[in-house]
Amino acid sequence: MLKKLLPCLVACLALLTTAGQSVSTEAQAADTPNIIVIFADDLGYGDLGCFGHPTIKTPNLDLMAAEGARLTQFYSASPVCTPSRAALMTGRLPIRSGMCSDTRRVLFPNSGGGIPAGEVTMVEALKEAGYATACIGKWHLGHLPQFLPTSNGFDSYFGIPYSNDMDRVNDAPKGRESFWNPKVEYWNVPLMRNFEIAERPADQTTITKRYTEEAVSFIEKNKDGKFFLYLPHSLPHVPLFRSKEFEGRSLRGLYGDVVEEIDWSVGQILDTLRRLKLDENTIVWFTSDNGPWLTFNDHGGSAGLLREGKGTTWDGGMREPSLCWWPGTIPAGQVNAGLGTTMDIYVTNLALANAARPTDRVLDGYDLIDMLKGKTGSPRKEVFYYRGTRLMAMRVGPWKAHFVTQESYTGNNKAVEHDPPVLYNLEVDPSEKWDVAADHPDIIDAIKRAAERHIRTVKPVPSQLEIPLK
Ligand code: MG
């Protein structure tokens, strides 16, 4: 009898062992997903179909929203490029790393500074946790070798290292003319591969397409291991470029063509994940570095119902059209109004990757995974709105108090101090139209005290943006 049962027992035990292994591999895999962060440049809150744009068609981003979470109160940490990217990469307000300034708002080709070596970048932490890593796109955290992505934890880099409107050549038409009729030659920006310049001027008409091809190829090459892909698009920052296939497609004109090509790109990424059966093991974030550049008229985007745009601490400058997608883990079809910021992407990604979090410094992010799973509200209760080193406004729950307001780039550009602060309830009044300060002195007092507590945690560090190129 025992002889008869033995083979069966062995088979059962083998099955149990295999099942156990498979469960543990799956659990491990599910515990540490692949991570993709897609970061648009100057895309406004109102520029996607799923965020209400009537004539820009974004079927791929709309599908990503339908299959995941649309985050309606999600912020960048700054209304301009360099500080915003520094916060995403470090999980810290830019004032803590010195990646902001009151005199030079971003890094330029004649800047000698960049992301300090002492910062623990998201990618360094993920690399340490065993991830293959690639940065494809606009870096803007320093273009000297020691600041480039490949000196900050990325295995490879392909992209334009700063804004696509920099290195404007002297014989380009003056004023806005070169932006309205953009030619690749007007901007002598380099396209880099790792530490080398691969092309100059970069052919920006095919830049979105080439970033996408690189991204798909990176995913394919790393399909069997864990990977982190950071894909910060150079567009729709002005000057606007798109490839032949997208010329004249959008009812919204050139700007719409550019956004529709980025939408196509997102579709390519998600389709690649589906094709390789990685979709249930990959978290994909989509957001933007700052609001739309409104002074460029129809070449700038739209903040939708939000006030103002890029460069300001009104919500239009910092609240971003944001999505998070992870089929099977993040419930589909969510419209999630929980508060979030790009610094939370840092903390959430490190937690998902089981990566070690730096403990010797202040981090300004929260782990949002339970919120994204629909299990809880957001652990974040506050948002800080900085312009350079100055705390202009603070949000606590639905309440936003402006201590100082300043318009973006043109017109009345003087800082105006408010005492008492101007107060809006952003959940009732997302357009910041109705100052309710007089009705809520207690809320103003509480926000002022919270702002003072926050400022005490900020240690002054030298600005990296003010270091000239030697
Ligand atoms: Mg930007």
Tab-separated table of C-alpha atoms and ligand atoms in Angstrom:
chain	number	residue	atom	x	y	z
A	1	MET	CA	0.000	0.000	0.000
A	2	LEU	CA	2.731	2.387	1.075
A	3	LYS	CA	4.683	1.418	-2.061
A	4	LYS	CA	1.657	2.333	-4.143
A	5	LEU	CA	1.146	5.608	-2.306
A	6	LEU	CA	4.796	6.666	-2.263
A	7	PRO	CA	5.066	7.871	-5.885
A	8	CYS	CA	1.841	9.780	-5.422
A	9	LEU	CA	3.151	11.315	-2.179
A	10	VAL	CA	6.413	12.308	-3.860
A	11	ALA	CA	4.504	13.835	-6.762
A	12	CYS	CA	2.259	15.728	-4.339
A	13	LEU	CA	5.255	16.977	-2.371
A	14	ALA	CA	6.965	18.049	-5.610
A	15	LEU	CA	3.812	19.891	-6.635
A	16	LEU	CA	3.612	21.590	-3.240
A	17	THR	CA	7.234	22.667	-3.483
A	18	THR	CA	6.768	23.978	-7.010
A	19	ALA	CA	3.572	25.743	-5.997
A	20	GLY	CA	5.350	27.205	-2.995
A	21	GLN	CA	8.185	28.425	-5.186
A	22	SER	CA	5.829	29.850	-7.717
A	23	VAL	CA	3.847	31.655	-5.018
A	24	SER	CA	6.997	33.069	-3.513
A	25	THR	CA	8.346	34.182	-6.938
A	26	GLU	CA	5.034	35.803	-7.777
A	27	ALA	CA	4.825	37.431	-4.365
A	28	GLN	CA	8.356	38.695	-4.799
A	29	ALA	CA	7.611	39.954	-8.282
A	30	ALA	CA	4.420	41.637	-7.152
A	31	ASP	CA	6.282	43.163	-4.212
A	32	THR	CA	8.840	44.769	-6.442
A	33	PRO	CA	7.212	45.904	-9.671
A	34	ASN	CA	8.926	47.513	-12.614
A	35	ILE	CA	8.607	51.272	-12.398
A	36	ILE	CA	8.035	53.813	-15.165
A	37	VAL	CA	7.747	57.578	-14.658
A	38	ILE	CA	6.630	59.570	-17.707
A	39	PHE	CA	7.113	63.302	-17.183
A	40	ALA	CA	5.768	65.831	-19.697
A	41	ASP	CA	7.229	69.337	-19.909
A	42	ASP	CA	4.897	72.322	-19.395
A	43	LEU	CA	1.774	70.238	-20.016
A	44	GLY	CA	-1.234	71.957	-18.421
A	45	TYR	CA	-3.910	70.552	-16.150
A	46	GLY	CA	-6.494	71.029	-18.896
A	47	ASP	CA	-4.559	69.574	-21.829
A	48	LEU	CA	-5.730	65.950	-21.869
A	49	GLY	CA	-9.033	64.532	-23.017
A	50	CYS	CA	-9.463	62.799	-19.650
A	51	PHE	CA	-8.878	66.150	-17.913
A	52	GLY	CA	-11.522	67.870	-20.009
A	53	HIS	CA	-9.829	69.246	-23.115
A	54	PRO	CA	-12.480	69.408	-25.838
A	55	THR	CA	-10.274	69.152	-28.943
A	56	ILE	CA	-6.947	67.497	-28.003
A	57	LYS	CA	-7.427	63.770	-28.553
A	58	THR	CA	-5.580	61.610	-26.038
A	59	PRO	CA	-7.150	58.139	-26.357
A	60	ASN	CA	-4.123	56.350	-24.871
A	61	LEU	CA	-3.930	58.543	-21.788
A	62	ASP	CA	-7.717	58.350	-21.484
A	63	LEU	CA	-7.465	54.547	-21.529
A	64	MET	CA	-4.637	54.685	-18.978
A	65	ALA	CA	-6.983	56.746	-16.775
A	66	ALA	CA	-9.867	54.320	-17.344
A	67	GLU	CA	-7.662	51.370	-16.388
A	68	GLY	CA	-6.061	53.118	-13.420
A	69	ALA	CA	-6.309	56.218	-11.278
A	70	ARG	CA	-6.809	59.794	-12.404
A	71	LEU	CA	-5.256	61.988	-9.737
A	72	THR	CA	-7.072	65.309	-9.637
A	73	GLN	CA	-5.202	67.028	-6.803
A	74	PHE	CA	-1.629	66.089	-7.598
A	75	TYR	CA	1.167	68.673	-7.592
A	76	SER	CA	4.706	69.256	-8.719
A	77	ALA	CA	7.019	70.840	-6.148
A	78	SER	CA	7.756	73.947	-8.194
A	79	PRO	CA	6.192	75.997	-10.996
A	80	VAL	CA	9.396	75.761	-13.084
A	81	CYS	CA	11.508	73.024	-14.531
A	82	THR	CA	14.797	72.447	-12.684
A	83	PRO	CA	13.470	72.643	-9.099
A	84	SER	CA	10.479	70.494	-10.047
A	85	ARG	CA	12.720	67.739	-11.439
A	86	ALA	CA	15.069	67.967	-8.458
A	87	ALA	CA	12.134	67.307	-6.120
A	88	LEU	CA	10.972	64.281	-8.109
A	89	MET	CA	14.480	62.825	-8.107
A	90	THR	CA	15.272	63.525	-4.425
A	91	GLY	CA	11.877	63.273	-2.700
A	92	ARG	CA	12.673	66.642	-1.149
A	93	LEU	CA	11.581	70.218	-1.604
A	94	PRO	CA	14.132	71.900	-3.891
A	95	ILE	CA	15.064	74.365	-1.155
A	96	ARG	CA	16.632	71.483	0.797
A	97	SER	CA	19.001	70.516	-2.035
A	98	GLY	CA	19.846	74.042	-3.236
A	99	MET	CA	18.185	73.300	-6.584
A	100	CYS	CA	16.311	76.607	-6.633
A	101	SER	CA	17.152	80.280	-6.650
A	102	ASP	CA	15.495	83.683	-6.558
A	103	THR	CA	17.646	85.099	-9.336
A	104	ARG	CA	17.981	82.220	-11.850
A	105	ARG	CA	14.877	80.108	-11.834
A	106	VAL	CA	16.353	77.137	-13.722
A	107	LEU	CA	19.732	75.834	-14.924
A	108	PHE	CA	21.044	77.189	-18.243
A	109	PRO	CA	23.773	76.017	-20.612
A	110	ASN	CA	26.065	78.578	-18.905
A	111	SER	CA	25.352	77.129	-15.440
A	112	GLY	CA	28.121	75.311	-13.632
A	113	GLY	CA	25.921	73.700	-10.973
A	114	GLY	CA	23.679	70.681	-10.817
A	115	ILE	CA	22.196	68.099	-8.523
A	116	PRO	CA	24.513	67.757	-5.491
A	117	ALA	CA	26.346	64.444	-5.165
A	118	GLY	CA	25.119	64.137	-1.566
A	119	GLU	CA	21.485	63.748	-2.655
A	120	VAL	CA	20.175	60.183	-2.831
A	121	THR	CA	18.348	60.181	-6.136
A	122	MET	CA	15.354	57.936	-6.756
A	123	VAL	CA	17.393	56.098	-9.323
A	124	GLU	CA	20.390	55.582	-7.022
A	125	ALA	CA	18.083	53.994	-4.456
A	126	LEU	CA	16.395	51.791	-7.093
A	127	LYS	CA	19.740	50.812	-8.603
A	128	GLU	CA	20.898	49.705	-5.162
A	129	ALA	CA	17.721	47.588	-4.923
A	130	GLY	CA	18.678	45.735	-8.107
A	131	TYR	CA	16.863	47.670	-10.802
A	132	ALA	CA	18.159	48.184	-14.346
A	133	THR	CA	17.718	51.893	-15.023
A	134	ALA	CA	17.436	54.250	-17.980
A	135	CYS	CA	16.794	57.960	-18.389
A	136	ILE	CA	15.412	58.928	-21.780
A	137	GLY	CA	14.604	62.595	-22.326
A	138	LYS	CA	15.099	65.972	-20.697
A	139	TRP	CA	17.251	65.893	-17.571
A	140	HIS	CA	17.774	69.535	-16.577
A	141	LEU	CA	19.600	68.781	-13.330
A	142	GLY	CA	23.024	69.821	-14.657
A	143	HIS	CA	24.716	69.176	-18.003
A	144	LEU	CA	28.316	68.826	-16.799
A	145	PRO	CA	29.527	65.202	-16.634
A	146	GLN	CA	29.308	64.918	-12.844
A	147	PHE	CA	25.610	65.926	-12.899
A	148	LEU	CA	24.379	63.862	-15.851
A	149	PRO	CA	21.974	60.909	-15.383
A	150	THR	CA	24.803	58.408	-15.841
A	151	SER	CA	26.596	59.997	-12.862
A	152	ASN	CA	23.442	59.758	-10.764
A	153	GLY	CA	22.513	56.085	-10.869
A	154	PHE	CA	21.223	55.626	-14.425
A	155	ASP	CA	22.803	52.833	-16.475
A	156	SER	CA	22.172	54.822	-19.643
A	157	TYR	CA	21.038	58.212	-20.860
A	158	PHE	CA	19.613	59.396	-24.176
A	159	GLY	CA	18.207	62.886	-24.460
A	160	ILE	CA	18.472	66.652	-24.547
A	161	PRO	CA	20.068	67.558	-21.199
A	162	TYR	CA	18.156	70.833	-20.689
A	163	SER	CA	15.214	72.776	-22.153
A	164	ASN	CA	14.644	72.534	-25.889
A	165	ASP	CA	14.583	76.363	-26.267
A	166	MET	CA	18.095	76.859	-24.943
A	167	ASP	CA	21.221	77.461	-27.065
A	168	ARG	CA	19.242	79.763	-29.354
A	169	VAL	CA	21.536	80.748	-32.225
A	170	ASN	CA	22.293	84.424	-32.838
A	171	ASP	CA	20.885	84.559	-36.339
A	172	ALA	CA	17.501	83.089	-35.331
A	173	PRO	CA	14.681	85.630	-35.771
A	174	LYS	CA	14.347	87.950	-32.794
A	175	GLY	CA	11.561	87.828	-30.220
A	176	ARG	CA	8.817	85.277	-30.593
A	177	GLU	CA	9.220	84.893	-34.342
A	178	SER	CA	11.576	81.922	-34.000
A	179	PHE	CA	9.079	80.199	-31.715
A	180	TRP	CA	6.095	80.779	-33.974
A	181	ASN	CA	7.990	79.381	-36.989
A	182	PRO	CA	10.297	76.922	-35.307
A	183	LYS	CA	13.226	75.411	-37.155
A	184	VAL	CA	15.528	72.826	-35.658
A	185	GLU	CA	18.591	75.004	-36.492
A	186	TYR	CA	17.400	77.910	-34.330
A	187	TRP	CA	18.177	75.924	-31.211
A	188	ASN	CA	21.578	74.338	-31.112
A	189	VAL	CA	20.651	71.904	-28.339
A	190	PRO	CA	22.683	68.714	-28.037
A	191	LEU	CA	21.215	65.219	-28.058
A	192	MET	CA	23.349	63.111	-25.761
A	193	ARG	CA	23.994	59.428	-25.406
A	194	ASN	CA	25.466	58.842	-21.963
A	195	PHE	CA	28.353	61.351	-21.738
A	196	GLU	CA	28.716	62.018	-25.479
A	197	ILE	CA	26.950	64.435	-27.812
A	198	ALA	CA	25.340	62.248	-30.472
A	199	GLU	CA	23.741	65.017	-32.545
A	200	ARG	CA	23.750	68.824	-32.574
A	201	PRO	CA	21.415	70.527	-33.142
A	202	ALA	CA	19.112	67.739	-32.058
A	203	ASP	CA	16.463	67.078	-34.696
A	204	GLN	CA	13.517	67.894	-32.502
A	205	THR	CA	10.916	66.965	-35.100
A	206	THR	CA	11.594	63.301	-34.338
A	207	ILE	CA	12.517	63.654	-30.676
A	208	THR	CA	9.296	62.251	-29.178
A	209	LYS	CA	9.383	59.358	-31.642
A	210	ARG	CA	13.039	58.561	-30.892
A	211	TYR	CA	12.571	58.772	-27.116
A	212	THR	CA	9.697	56.328	-27.517
A	213	GLU	CA	11.694	53.864	-29.632
A	214	GLU	CA	14.507	53.950	-27.062
A	215	ALA	CA	12.020	53.392	-24.239
A	216	VAL	CA	10.357	50.411	-25.958
A	217	SER	CA	13.738	48.876	-26.692
A	218	PHE	CA	14.864	49.333	-23.052
A	219	ILE	CA	11.697	47.594	-21.802
A	220	GLU	CA	12.178	44.728	-24.259
A	221	LYS	CA	15.824	44.259	-23.247
A	222	ASN	CA	14.975	44.218	-19.553
A	223	LYS	CA	11.735	42.252	-19.651
A	224	ASP	CA	13.172	39.418	-17.560
A	225	GLY	CA	14.546	41.573	-14.759
A	226	LYS	CA	13.366	44.533	-12.728
A	227	PHE	CA	13.641	47.899	-14.400
A	228	PHE	CA	13.109	51.591	-13.766
A	229	LEU	CA	12.451	53.779	-16.786
A	230	TYR	CA	12.407	57.552	-16.396
A	231	LEU	CA	10.962	59.157	-19.535
A	232	PRO	CA	10.906	62.951	-19.216
A	233	HIS	CA	9.684	64.270	-22.587
A	234	SER	CA	11.254	67.458	-23.984
A	235	LEU	CA	7.808	68.586	-25.152
A	236	PRO	CA	5.243	70.229	-25.192
A	237	HIS	CA	7.694	72.925	-23.980
A	238	VAL	CA	8.135	75.599	-26.692
A	239	PRO	CA	9.443	75.563	-29.434
A	240	LEU	CA	6.928	72.970	-30.561
A	241	PHE	CA	7.934	70.098	-32.841
A	242	ARG	CA	6.254	66.907	-33.955
A	243	SER	CA	6.999	64.229	-36.486
A	244	LYS	CA	5.516	64.085	-40.004
A	245	GLU	CA	2.803	61.643	-38.954
A	246	PHE	CA	1.362	64.140	-36.478
A	247	GLU	CA	1.486	67.280	-38.638
A	248	GLY	CA	-1.855	69.042	-38.873
A	249	ARG	CA	-3.768	66.270	-37.074
A	250	SER	CA	-5.211	68.066	-34.123
A	251	LEU	CA	-8.104	70.507	-34.067
A	252	ARG	CA	-6.096	72.300	-31.369
A	253	GLY	CA	-3.360	73.169	-33.898
A	254	LEU	CA	0.381	72.667	-33.472
A	255	TYR	CA	0.238	72.358	-29.676
A	256	GLY	CA	-2.466	69.699	-30.017
A	257	ASP	CA	-0.347	67.776	-32.563
A	258	VAL	CA	2.533	67.715	-30.063
A	259	VAL	CA	0.388	66.472	-27.173
A	260	GLU	CA	-1.227	63.866	-29.431
A	261	GLU	CA	2.233	62.512	-30.311
A	262	ILE	CA	3.050	62.235	-26.601
A	263	ASP	CA	-0.255	60.407	-26.182
A	264	TRP	CA	0.788	58.032	-28.967
A	265	SER	CA	4.075	57.506	-27.127
A	266	VAL	CA	2.253	56.543	-23.915
A	267	GLY	CA	0.210	54.073	-25.961
A	268	GLN	CA	3.419	52.496	-27.297
A	269	ILE	CA	4.797	52.070	-23.774
A	270	LEU	CA	1.612	50.542	-22.353
A	271	ASP	CA	1.154	48.292	-25.421
A	272	THR	CA	4.727	47.041	-25.000
A	273	LEU	CA	4.006	46.160	-21.366
A	274	ARG	CA	0.810	44.347	-22.377
A	275	ARG	CA	2.551	42.475	-25.206
A	276	LEU	CA	5.354	41.313	-22.901
A	277	LYS	CA	2.823	40.448	-20.169
A	278	LEU	CA	4.449	42.921	-17.812
A	279	ASP	CA	1.361	45.082	-17.354
A	280	GLU	CA	0.368	43.519	-14.038
A	281	ASN	CA	3.886	43.884	-12.737
A	282	THR	CA	4.638	47.457	-13.716
A	283	ILE	CA	3.518	50.704	-12.126
A	284	VAL	CA	3.362	53.617	-14.573
A	285	TRP	CA	3.101	57.236	-13.452
A	286	PHE	CA	2.263	60.068	-15.836
A	287	THR	CA	2.498	63.720	-14.844
A	288	SER	CA	4.083	67.053	-15.795
A	289	ASP	CA	6.881	69.183	-14.348
A	290	ASN	CA	4.892	72.428	-14.134
A	291	GLY	CA	1.886	74.210	-15.574
A	292	PRO	CA	1.383	75.583	-19.086
A	293	TRP	CA	3.496	78.449	-20.420
A	294	LEU	CA	0.602	80.815	-20.950
A	295	THR	CA	2.631	83.734	-22.317
A	296	PHE	CA	3.133	81.716	-25.499
A	297	ASN	CA	-0.540	82.074	-26.386
A	298	ASP	CA	-1.717	79.148	-28.523
A	299	HIS	CA	1.772	77.555	-28.357
A	300	GLY	CA	1.316	77.197	-24.600
A	301	GLY	CA	-1.113	74.767	-23.004
A	302	SER	CA	-4.127	75.231	-20.773
A	303	ALA	CA	-4.491	74.901	-17.024
A	304	GLY	CA	-8.214	74.198	-17.545
A	305	LEU	CA	-10.233	75.607	-14.692
A	306	LEU	CA	-7.137	76.359	-12.612
A	307	ARG	CA	-5.789	79.880	-12.195
A	308	GLU	CA	-2.648	81.054	-14.032
A	309	GLY	CA	0.162	78.761	-15.270
A	310	LYS	CA	3.877	78.041	-15.344
A	311	GLY	CA	6.029	80.244	-13.157
A	312	THR	CA	3.385	81.035	-10.527
A	313	THR	CA	2.239	79.494	-7.296
A	314	TRP	CA	-1.399	79.764	-8.298
A	315	ASP	CA	-2.651	76.212	-8.768
A	316	GLY	CA	-2.323	76.419	-12.568
A	317	GLY	CA	1.453	76.589	-12.105
A	318	MET	CA	1.801	73.449	-10.021
A	319	ARG	CA	-1.253	71.171	-10.137
A	320	GLU	CA	-0.602	68.611	-12.878
A	321	PRO	CA	-2.697	66.260	-15.022
A	322	SER	CA	-1.586	63.041	-13.317
A	323	LEU	CA	-2.320	59.358	-13.787
A	324	CYS	CA	-1.183	56.159	-12.151
A	325	TRP	CA	-1.637	52.743	-13.768
A	326	TRP	CA	-0.957	49.249	-12.475
A	327	PRO	CA	-3.611	46.787	-13.666
A	328	GLY	CA	-4.630	44.264	-11.028
A	329	THR	CA	-3.249	46.344	-8.152
A	330	ILE	CA	-4.572	49.867	-8.664
A	331	PRO	CA	-8.344	49.580	-9.208
A	332	ALA	CA	-9.527	50.752	-12.630
A	333	GLY	CA	-11.595	53.828	-13.252
A	334	GLN	CA	-10.681	55.742	-10.130
A	335	VAL	CA	-11.016	59.478	-9.957
A	336	ASN	CA	-8.872	60.077	-6.915
A	337	ALA	CA	-8.941	63.512	-5.279
A	338	GLY	CA	-6.415	62.568	-2.589
A	339	LEU	CA	-3.583	65.057	-2.243
A	340	GLY	CA	-0.290	64.024	-3.807
A	341	THR	CA	2.968	65.484	-5.070
A	342	THR	CA	5.844	64.308	-7.224
A	343	MET	CA	7.891	63.858	-4.020
A	344	ASP	CA	5.392	61.132	-3.108
A	345	ILE	CA	6.350	59.334	-6.325
A	346	TYR	CA	9.868	59.079	-4.865
A	347	VAL	CA	8.740	57.639	-1.531
A	348	THR	CA	6.109	55.341	-3.062
A	349	ASN	CA	8.529	53.938	-5.642
A	350	LEU	CA	11.231	53.266	-3.045
A	351	ALA	CA	8.704	51.495	-0.819
A	352	LEU	CA	7.407	49.365	-3.719
A	353	ALA	CA	10.971	48.429	-4.678
A	354	ASN	CA	11.983	47.568	-1.116
A	355	ALA	CA	14.724	50.130	-1.644
A	356	ALA	CA	16.454	51.696	1.331
A	357	ARG	CA	15.168	55.171	2.119
A	358	PRO	CA	17.696	57.762	3.263
A	359	THR	CA	17.149	58.324	6.985
A	360	ASP	CA	19.694	61.061	7.635
A	361	ARG	CA	17.676	63.875	6.041
A	362	VAL	CA	14.204	65.306	5.752
A	363	LEU	CA	12.123	63.684	3.006
A	364	ASP	CA	9.032	65.570	1.885
A	365	GLY	CA	7.145	62.670	0.331
A	366	TYR	CA	4.567	60.120	1.470
A	367	ASP	CA	3.888	56.547	0.427
A	368	LEU	CA	0.659	56.759	-1.587
A	369	ILE	CA	0.209	53.081	-2.426
A	370	ASP	CA	-2.753	52.500	-0.084
A	371	MET	CA	-4.444	55.587	-1.455
A	372	LEU	CA	-3.829	54.381	-5.014
A	373	LYS	CA	-5.279	50.975	-4.127
A	374	GLY	CA	-8.393	52.791	-2.945
A	375	LYS	CA	-7.926	51.511	0.622
A	376	THR	CA	-7.382	54.857	2.368
A	377	GLY	CA	-7.382	58.577	1.791
A	378	SER	CA	-4.109	60.355	1.220
A	379	PRO	CA	-1.582	60.472	4.060
A	380	ARG	CA	-0.611	63.916	2.707
A	381	LYS	CA	-2.455	66.833	4.263
A	382	GLU	CA	-0.305	69.740	3.105
A	383	VAL	CA	1.262	71.244	-0.015
A	384	PHE	CA	4.016	73.879	0.020
A	385	TYR	CA	4.153	76.339	-2.854
A	386	TYR	CA	7.646	77.776	-3.304
A	387	ARG	CA	8.866	80.315	-5.818
A	388	GLY	CA	12.655	80.069	-5.629
A	389	THR	CA	13.479	80.042	-1.919
A	390	ARG	CA	10.327	81.858	-0.862
A	391	LEU	CA	7.324	80.052	0.596
A	392	MET	CA	4.519	81.848	-1.245
A	393	ALA	CA	1.531	79.744	-0.175
A	394	MET	CA	0.559	76.671	1.771
A	395	ARG	CA	-2.333	74.275	1.394
A	396	VAL	CA	-3.713	72.332	4.370
A	397	GLY	CA	-6.563	69.981	3.442
A	398	PRO	CA	-8.807	71.982	1.111
A	399	TRP	CA	-7.540	75.371	2.350
A	400	LYS	CA	-4.835	77.320	0.530
A	401	ALA	CA	-3.418	80.482	2.082
A	402	HIS	CA	-1.318	82.786	-0.120
A	403	PHE	CA	1.223	84.786	1.895
A	404	VAL	CA	2.617	86.331	-1.291
A	405	THR	CA	1.263	86.321	-4.852
A	406	GLN	CA	3.085	87.103	-8.059
A	407	GLU	CA	2.015	86.684	-11.678
A	408	SER	CA	4.118	84.639	-14.062
A	409	TYR	CA	6.326	86.326	-16.638
A	410	THR	CA	4.682	89.431	-18.020
A	411	GLY	CA	2.430	92.272	-16.935
A	412	ASN	CA	2.318	93.108	-13.253
A	413	ASN	CA	5.131	90.866	-12.133
A	414	LYS	CA	5.742	92.382	-8.700
A	415	ALA	CA	5.423	90.254	-5.588
A	416	VAL	CA	2.448	91.316	-3.453
A	417	GLU	CA	2.514	90.421	0.233
A	418	HIS	CA	-0.762	89.613	1.972
A	419	ASP	CA	-1.357	90.066	5.676
A	420	PRO	CA	-3.698	88.501	6.460
A	421	PRO	CA	-3.110	85.931	3.721
A	422	VAL	CA	-5.608	85.424	0.917
A	423	LEU	CA	-7.548	82.203	1.545
A	424	TYR	CA	-9.299	79.846	-0.863
A	425	ASN	CA	-11.108	76.566	-0.382
A	426	LEU	CA	-9.700	74.673	-3.366
A	427	GLU	CA	-12.245	71.878	-3.232
A	428	VAL	CA	-15.115	74.367	-3.513
A	429	ASP	CA	-13.193	76.901	-5.580
A	430	PRO	CA	-10.438	75.257	-7.663
A	431	SER	CA	-10.107	78.438	-9.748
A	432	GLU	CA	-9.047	80.507	-6.691
A	433	LYS	CA	-11.692	83.174	-7.271
A	434	TRP	CA	-13.288	83.825	-3.897
A	435	ASP	CA	-11.113	84.986	-1.021
A	436	VAL	CA	-12.739	83.692	2.173
A	437	ALA	CA	-10.044	84.891	4.604
A	438	ALA	CA	-12.421	87.171	6.506
A	439	ASP	CA	-14.664	84.198	7.387
A	440	HIS	CA	-11.879	81.917	8.644
A	441	PRO	CA	-9.308	83.650	10.887
A	442	ASP	CA	-8.848	80.360	12.797
A	443	ILE	CA	-7.837	78.503	9.632
A	444	ILE	CA	-5.434	81.268	8.665
A	445	ASP	CA	-3.827	81.103	12.120
A	446	ALA	CA	-3.456	77.324	11.888
A	447	ILE	CA	-1.874	77.505	8.417
A	448	LYS	CA	0.492	80.289	9.508
A	449	ARG	CA	1.649	78.204	12.462
A	450	ALA	CA	2.102	75.139	10.257
A	451	ALA	CA	4.131	77.212	7.776
A	452	GLU	CA	6.363	78.487	10.599
A	453	ARG	CA	6.910	74.923	11.839
A	454	HIS	CA	7.832	73.882	8.295
A	455	ILE	CA	10.263	76.770	7.788
A	456	ARG	CA	12.104	75.741	10.960
A	457	THR	CA	12.886	72.376	9.284
A	458	VAL	CA	14.580	74.092	6.320
A	459	LYS	CA	18.334	74.506	6.620
A	460	PRO	CA	19.767	77.038	4.185
A	461	VAL	CA	22.090	75.486	1.589
A	462	PRO	CA	23.978	77.227	-1.233
A	463	SER	CA	22.056	77.553	-4.492
A	464	GLN	CA	23.310	75.285	-7.260
A	465	LEU	CA	21.523	77.406	-9.863
A	466	GLU	CA	23.697	80.447	-9.244
A	467	ILE	CA	27.028	78.699	-9.900
A	468	PRO	CA	28.455	79.999	-13.201
A	469	LEU	CA	30.143	77.798	-15.751
A	470	LYS	CA	33.893	78.160	-15.431
B	1	MG	MG	8.772	72.698	-17.610
